[in-house]
Amino acid sequence: MDLPSEVVDLKIAVLGKSLVGKSALTYRFINDKFPTEHDTTIEDQYCIPTKIDGIECKLEILDTAGQDDYQSMLDTWINSADGFILVYSIDDKDSFDSTRTRYERIIKNKGTTGYAILIAGNKCDLEDKRKVSRDEAENYCNGLKVDFLETSALQKINVKECFLCVAKNLLKIKCPEHYKEETTNQKKRCY
């Protein structure tokens, strides 16, 4: 298997309602720290060099606003990315339900192939306040044929795995020759 000779750009947008922890997840992934302050995000971009399966990559992460005032920008964010992390909070059923709207907008803008999606149930450290069961989320994601992980930016649970799962799935799309031996029966889901 030949490795790509150039760095592979992987553009990932982090989408979800306000206050589900999109920025905290992104900050934790980039800085390996939990943010001590929170400012409302409109749009933040980060660039992280990394190596995945021997391939040099540049992760371009777009942390987006969740407030209704900025949803007119959703199509622009979707069209600028190849991978998506749809974040909800396990203690907010409405945020879980809203992942369907974002999923449908991705399909509308991007068609049905050529990108990677993972749904992240964030704040899994709030088990005593849970409104969305893990089984419900897994069944929902299985139905959509997207990956799923429960995460906690606070407790550093599945943060790195969340971003790297999307990145690796994008590599399989962008560099299929590197993964040609992996059949659909062997496809590994992130959960």
PDB file of C-alpha atoms in Angstrom:
ATOM      1  CA  MET A   1       0.000   0.000   0.000  1.00  0.00           C
ATOM      2  CA  ASP A   2       1.386   3.349  -1.006  1.00  0.00           C
ATOM      3  CA  LEU A   3       0.977   6.208   1.416  1.00  0.00           C
ATOM      4  CA  PRO A   4      -0.081   9.589   0.055  1.00  0.00           C
ATOM      5  CA  SER A   5       2.979  11.724  -0.687  1.00  0.00           C
ATOM      6  CA  GLU A   6       1.343  14.908   0.558  1.00  0.00           C
ATOM      7  CA  VAL A   7      -0.368  15.865   3.794  1.00  0.00           C
ATOM      8  CA  VAL A   8      -4.074  14.980   3.658  1.00  0.00           C
ATOM      9  CA  ASP A   9      -6.445  17.773   4.729  1.00  0.00           C
ATOM     10  CA  LEU A  10      -9.374  16.577   6.840  1.00  0.00           C
ATOM     11  CA  LYS A  11     -12.015  19.216   7.540  1.00  0.00           C
ATOM     12  CA  ILE A  12     -14.296  18.461  10.486  1.00  0.00           C
ATOM     13  CA  ALA A  13     -17.211  20.626  11.660  1.00  0.00           C
ATOM     14  CA  VAL A  14     -18.527  20.302  15.212  1.00  0.00           C
ATOM     15  CA  LEU A  15     -22.272  21.002  15.141  1.00  0.00           C
ATOM     16  CA  GLY A  16     -25.034  21.021  17.746  1.00  0.00           C
ATOM     17  CA  LYS A  17     -27.323  23.131  19.887  1.00  0.00           C
ATOM     18  CA  SER A  18     -26.001  25.775  22.221  1.00  0.00           C
ATOM     19  CA  LEU A  19     -24.550  24.626  25.585  1.00  0.00           C
ATOM     20  CA  VAL A  20     -24.073  20.945  24.659  1.00  0.00           C
ATOM     21  CA  GLY A  21     -20.286  21.217  25.042  1.00  0.00           C
ATOM     22  CA  LYS A  22     -19.063  21.566  21.442  1.00  0.00           C
ATOM     23  CA  SER A  23     -16.371  24.071  22.387  1.00  0.00           C
ATOM     24  CA  ALA A  24     -15.375  22.130  25.511  1.00  0.00           C
ATOM     25  CA  LEU A  25     -14.909  18.945  23.442  1.00  0.00           C
ATOM     26  CA  THR A  26     -12.878  20.800  20.837  1.00  0.00           C
ATOM     27  CA  TYR A  27     -10.777  22.610  23.444  1.00  0.00           C
ATOM     28  CA  ARG A  28     -10.134  19.368  25.337  1.00  0.00           C
ATOM     29  CA  PHE A  29      -9.049  17.634  22.119  1.00  0.00           C
ATOM     30  CA  ILE A  30      -6.708  20.433  21.062  1.00  0.00           C
ATOM     31  CA  ASN A  31      -5.260  21.473  24.444  1.00  0.00           C
ATOM     32  CA  ASP A  32      -5.847  18.359  26.575  1.00  0.00           C
ATOM     33  CA  LYS A  33      -7.429  20.638  29.192  1.00  0.00           C
ATOM     34  CA  PHE A  34     -10.983  21.453  30.195  1.00  0.00           C
ATOM     35  CA  PRO A  35     -11.773  25.124  29.561  1.00  0.00           C
ATOM     36  CA  THR A  36     -12.175  27.127  32.747  1.00  0.00           C
ATOM     37  CA  GLU A  37     -14.179  29.896  31.084  1.00  0.00           C
ATOM     38  CA  HIS A  38     -16.867  29.822  28.446  1.00  0.00           C
ATOM     39  CA  ASP A  39     -17.501  32.499  25.875  1.00  0.00           C
ATOM     40  CA  THR A  40     -20.300  31.982  23.419  1.00  0.00           C
ATOM     41  CA  THR A  41     -18.861  30.635  20.186  1.00  0.00           C
ATOM     42  CA  ILE A  42     -19.737  32.064  16.816  1.00  0.00           C
ATOM     43  CA  GLU A  43     -17.080  30.239  14.827  1.00  0.00           C
ATOM     44  CA  ASP A  44     -13.611  29.092  15.843  1.00  0.00           C
ATOM     45  CA  GLN A  45     -11.157  27.269  13.593  1.00  0.00           C
ATOM     46  CA  TYR A  46      -8.203  25.132  14.621  1.00  0.00           C
ATOM     47  CA  CYS A  47      -5.545  23.308  12.645  1.00  0.00           C
ATOM     48  CA  ILE A  48      -3.832  20.247  14.132  1.00  0.00           C
ATOM     49  CA  PRO A  49      -1.135  18.204  12.383  1.00  0.00           C
ATOM     50  CA  THR A  50      -1.365  14.486  13.186  1.00  0.00           C
ATOM     51  CA  LYS A  51      -0.508  11.071  11.833  1.00  0.00           C
ATOM     52  CA  ILE A  52      -3.236   8.447  11.415  1.00  0.00           C
ATOM     53  CA  ASP A  53      -2.432   4.929  10.216  1.00  0.00           C
ATOM     54  CA  GLY A  54       0.929   6.188   8.971  1.00  0.00           C
ATOM     55  CA  ILE A  55      -0.630   9.007   6.929  1.00  0.00           C
ATOM     56  CA  GLU A  56       0.355  12.622   7.615  1.00  0.00           C
ATOM     57  CA  CYS A  57      -2.849  14.617   8.130  1.00  0.00           C
ATOM     58  CA  LYS A  58      -3.900  18.140   8.897  1.00  0.00           C
ATOM     59  CA  LEU A  59      -7.106  18.220  10.948  1.00  0.00           C
ATOM     60  CA  GLU A  60      -8.982  21.440  10.322  1.00  0.00           C
ATOM     61  CA  ILE A  61     -11.618  21.672  13.039  1.00  0.00           C
ATOM     62  CA  LEU A  62     -14.477  24.144  12.848  1.00  0.00           C
ATOM     63  CA  ASP A  63     -16.216  24.754  16.181  1.00  0.00           C
ATOM     64  CA  THR A  64     -19.596  26.311  15.395  1.00  0.00           C
ATOM     65  CA  ALA A  65     -22.288  28.331  17.139  1.00  0.00           C
ATOM     66  CA  GLY A  66     -25.355  26.524  18.399  1.00  0.00           C
ATOM     67  CA  GLN A  67     -27.582  29.533  18.995  1.00  0.00           C
ATOM     68  CA  ASP A  68     -30.617  29.907  16.762  1.00  0.00           C
ATOM     69  CA  ASP A  69     -29.323  33.333  15.636  1.00  0.00           C
ATOM     70  CA  TYR A  70     -26.478  31.648  13.726  1.00  0.00           C
ATOM     71  CA  GLN A  71     -28.331  28.732  12.120  1.00  0.00           C
ATOM     72  CA  SER A  72     -28.421  30.629   8.821  1.00  0.00           C
ATOM     73  CA  MET A  73     -24.693  29.784   8.638  1.00  0.00           C
ATOM     74  CA  LEU A  74     -25.303  26.034   8.988  1.00  0.00           C
ATOM     75  CA  ASP A  75     -25.252  25.333   5.242  1.00  0.00           C
ATOM     76  CA  THR A  76     -21.969  27.256   4.872  1.00  0.00           C
ATOM     77  CA  TRP A  77     -20.391  25.257   7.705  1.00  0.00           C
ATOM     78  CA  ILE A  78     -21.639  21.976   6.217  1.00  0.00           C
ATOM     79  CA  ASN A  79     -20.378  22.799   2.740  1.00  0.00           C
ATOM     80  CA  SER A  80     -16.920  23.698   4.081  1.00  0.00           C
ATOM     81  CA  ALA A  81     -16.417  20.339   5.847  1.00  0.00           C
ATOM     82  CA  ASP A  82     -16.014  16.664   4.963  1.00  0.00           C
ATOM     83  CA  GLY A  83     -16.541  15.252   8.444  1.00  0.00           C
ATOM     84  CA  PHE A  84     -19.075  16.073  11.108  1.00  0.00           C
ATOM     85  CA  ILE A  85     -19.415  15.590  14.829  1.00  0.00           C
ATOM     86  CA  LEU A  86     -23.033  16.179  15.821  1.00  0.00           C
ATOM     87  CA  VAL A  87     -23.034  16.867  19.552  1.00  0.00           C
ATOM     88  CA  TYR A  88     -25.915  16.604  21.995  1.00  0.00           C
ATOM     89  CA  SER A  89     -25.946  16.553  25.787  1.00  0.00           C
ATOM     90  CA  ILE A  90     -27.221  13.387  27.475  1.00  0.00           C
ATOM     91  CA  ASP A  91     -29.172  15.579  29.930  1.00  0.00           C
ATOM     92  CA  ASP A  92     -31.007  17.498  27.170  1.00  0.00           C
ATOM     93  CA  LYS A  93     -33.498  15.483  25.078  1.00  0.00           C
ATOM     94  CA  ASP A  94     -34.166  18.437  22.770  1.00  0.00           C
ATOM     95  CA  SER A  95     -30.468  18.636  21.866  1.00  0.00           C
ATOM     96  CA  PHE A  96     -30.574  14.932  20.966  1.00  0.00           C
ATOM     97  CA  ASP A  97     -33.687  15.417  18.826  1.00  0.00           C
ATOM     98  CA  SER A  98     -32.038  18.355  17.035  1.00  0.00           C
ATOM     99  CA  THR A  99     -29.227  16.124  15.713  1.00  0.00           C
ATOM    100  CA  ARG A 100     -31.744  14.810  13.146  1.00  0.00           C
ATOM    101  CA  THR A 101     -32.226  18.304  11.698  1.00  0.00           C
ATOM    102  CA  ARG A 102     -28.476  18.748  11.323  1.00  0.00           C
ATOM    103  CA  TYR A 103     -28.108  15.244   9.874  1.00  0.00           C
ATOM    104  CA  GLU A 104     -30.828  16.002   7.297  1.00  0.00           C
ATOM    105  CA  ARG A 105     -29.133  19.300   6.375  1.00  0.00           C
ATOM    106  CA  ILE A 106     -25.878  17.421   5.761  1.00  0.00           C
ATOM    107  CA  ILE A 107     -27.701  14.974   3.446  1.00  0.00           C
ATOM    108  CA  LYS A 108     -29.429  17.882   1.662  1.00  0.00           C
ATOM    109  CA  ASN A 109     -26.126  19.724   1.125  1.00  0.00           C
ATOM    110  CA  LYS A 110     -23.706  16.839   0.572  1.00  0.00           C
ATOM    111  CA  GLY A 111     -25.792  13.970  -0.822  1.00  0.00           C
ATOM    112  CA  THR A 112     -25.465  10.499   0.682  1.00  0.00           C
ATOM    113  CA  THR A 113     -21.742   9.716   0.339  1.00  0.00           C
ATOM    114  CA  GLY A 114     -18.283  11.260   0.534  1.00  0.00           C
ATOM    115  CA  TYR A 115     -18.248  12.393   4.159  1.00  0.00           C
ATOM    116  CA  ALA A 116     -18.149  10.982   7.708  1.00  0.00           C
ATOM    117  CA  ILE A 117     -20.550  11.601  10.592  1.00  0.00           C
ATOM    118  CA  LEU A 118     -20.305  10.761  14.269  1.00  0.00           C
ATOM    119  CA  ILE A 119     -22.944  11.616  16.854  1.00  0.00           C
ATOM    120  CA  ALA A 120     -21.485  12.399  20.277  1.00  0.00           C
ATOM    121  CA  GLY A 121     -23.577  12.142  23.432  1.00  0.00           C
ATOM    122  CA  ASN A 122     -21.626  14.633  25.525  1.00  0.00           C
ATOM    123  CA  LYS A 123     -21.650  15.170  29.293  1.00  0.00           C
ATOM    124  CA  CYS A 124     -21.837  11.437  30.016  1.00  0.00           C
ATOM    125  CA  ASP A 125     -20.485  12.333  33.466  1.00  0.00           C
ATOM    126  CA  LEU A 126     -24.002  13.633  34.272  1.00  0.00           C
ATOM    127  CA  GLU A 127     -25.440  10.115  34.574  1.00  0.00           C
ATOM    128  CA  ASP A 128     -27.844  11.122  37.353  1.00  0.00           C
ATOM    129  CA  LYS A 129     -29.391  13.786  35.068  1.00  0.00           C
ATOM    130  CA  ARG A 130     -29.567  11.597  31.943  1.00  0.00           C
ATOM    131  CA  LYS A 131     -32.557  12.193  29.624  1.00  0.00           C
ATOM    132  CA  VAL A 132     -31.269  10.201  26.622  1.00  0.00           C
ATOM    133  CA  SER A 133     -30.432   6.545  27.222  1.00  0.00           C
ATOM    134  CA  ARG A 134     -27.368   5.014  25.634  1.00  0.00           C
ATOM    135  CA  ASP A 135     -29.576   2.334  24.009  1.00  0.00           C
ATOM    136  CA  GLU A 136     -31.843   4.965  22.447  1.00  0.00           C
ATOM    137  CA  ALA A 137     -28.838   6.830  21.037  1.00  0.00           C
ATOM    138  CA  GLU A 138     -27.146   3.658  19.736  1.00  0.00           C
ATOM    139  CA  ASN A 139     -30.355   2.476  18.036  1.00  0.00           C
ATOM    140  CA  TYR A 140     -30.855   5.909  16.497  1.00  0.00           C
ATOM    141  CA  CYS A 141     -27.267   6.005  15.172  1.00  0.00           C
ATOM    142  CA  ASN A 142     -27.490   2.437  13.874  1.00  0.00           C
ATOM    143  CA  GLY A 143     -30.615   3.455  11.947  1.00  0.00           C
ATOM    144  CA  LEU A 144     -28.775   6.390  10.385  1.00  0.00           C
ATOM    145  CA  LYS A 145     -25.649   4.232   9.832  1.00  0.00           C
ATOM    146  CA  VAL A 146     -23.438   6.745  11.619  1.00  0.00           C
ATOM    147  CA  ASP A 147     -20.907   6.247  14.393  1.00  0.00           C
ATOM    148  CA  PHE A 148     -21.729   7.029  18.009  1.00  0.00           C
ATOM    149  CA  LEU A 149     -19.743   7.691  21.169  1.00  0.00           C
ATOM    150  CA  GLU A 150     -20.654   9.042  24.562  1.00  0.00           C
ATOM    151  CA  THR A 151     -18.152  11.682  25.628  1.00  0.00           C
ATOM    152  CA  SER A 152     -17.234  13.912  28.531  1.00  0.00           C
ATOM    153  CA  ALA A 153     -14.977  16.886  27.962  1.00  0.00           C
ATOM    154  CA  LEU A 154     -14.873  17.382  31.739  1.00  0.00           C
ATOM    155  CA  GLN A 155     -13.682  13.858  32.543  1.00  0.00           C
ATOM    156  CA  LYS A 156     -11.783  13.340  29.265  1.00  0.00           C
ATOM    157  CA  ILE A 157     -13.923  10.391  28.136  1.00  0.00           C
ATOM    158  CA  ASN A 158     -13.776   9.461  24.424  1.00  0.00           C
ATOM    159  CA  VAL A 159     -12.745  12.978  23.355  1.00  0.00           C
ATOM    160  CA  LYS A 160      -9.714  11.954  21.318  1.00  0.00           C
ATOM    161  CA  GLU A 161     -11.535   8.860  20.053  1.00  0.00           C
ATOM    162  CA  CYS A 162     -14.408  11.023  18.794  1.00  0.00           C
ATOM    163  CA  PHE A 163     -12.236  13.225  16.577  1.00  0.00           C
ATOM    164  CA  LEU A 164      -9.947  10.409  15.437  1.00  0.00           C
ATOM    165  CA  CYS A 165     -12.899   8.189  14.491  1.00  0.00           C
ATOM    166  CA  VAL A 166     -14.199  10.850  12.108  1.00  0.00           C
ATOM    167  CA  ALA A 167     -10.678  11.537  10.809  1.00  0.00           C
ATOM    168  CA  LYS A 168      -9.997   7.857  10.117  1.00  0.00           C
ATOM    169  CA  ASN A 169     -13.349   7.448   8.345  1.00  0.00           C
ATOM    170  CA  LEU A 170     -12.476  10.466   6.190  1.00  0.00           C
ATOM    171  CA  LEU A 171      -9.111   8.920   5.356  1.00  0.00           C
ATOM    172  CA  LYS A 172     -10.906   5.781   4.179  1.00  0.00           C
ATOM    173  CA  ILE A 173     -12.850   7.992   1.770  1.00  0.00           C
ATOM    174  CA  LYS A 174      -9.906  10.159   0.639  1.00  0.00           C
ATOM    175  CA  CYS A 175      -7.266   7.385   0.527  1.00  0.00           C
ATOM    176  CA  PRO A 176      -9.242   4.220  -0.262  1.00  0.00           C
ATOM    177  CA  GLU A 177      -6.175   2.467  -1.674  1.00  0.00           C
ATOM    178  CA  HIS A 178      -4.588   2.561   1.800  1.00  0.00           C
ATOM    179  CA  TYR A 179      -7.599   0.714   3.254  1.00  0.00           C
ATOM    180  CA  LYS A 180      -8.446  -1.565   0.317  1.00  0.00           C
ATOM    181  CA  GLU A 181      -7.922  -4.722   2.379  1.00  0.00           C
ATOM    182  CA  GLU A 182     -10.611  -3.716   4.853  1.00  0.00           C
ATOM    183  CA  THR A 183     -13.921  -5.149   3.668  1.00  0.00           C
ATOM    184  CA  THR A 184     -17.353  -3.952   4.685  1.00  0.00           C
ATOM    185  CA  ASN A 185     -17.695  -7.017   6.927  1.00  0.00           C
ATOM    186  CA  GLN A 186     -14.585  -5.932   8.786  1.00  0.00           C
ATOM    187  CA  LYS A 187     -15.620  -2.294   9.105  1.00  0.00           C
ATOM    188  CA  LYS A 188     -15.043  -1.265  12.672  1.00  0.00           C
ATOM    189  CA  ARG A 189     -17.592   1.042  14.251  1.00  0.00           C
ATOM    190  CA  CYS A 190     -16.411   3.570  16.792  1.00  0.00           C
ATOM    191  CA  TYR A 191     -18.613   2.259  19.598  1.00  0.00           C
TER     192      TYR A 191
END
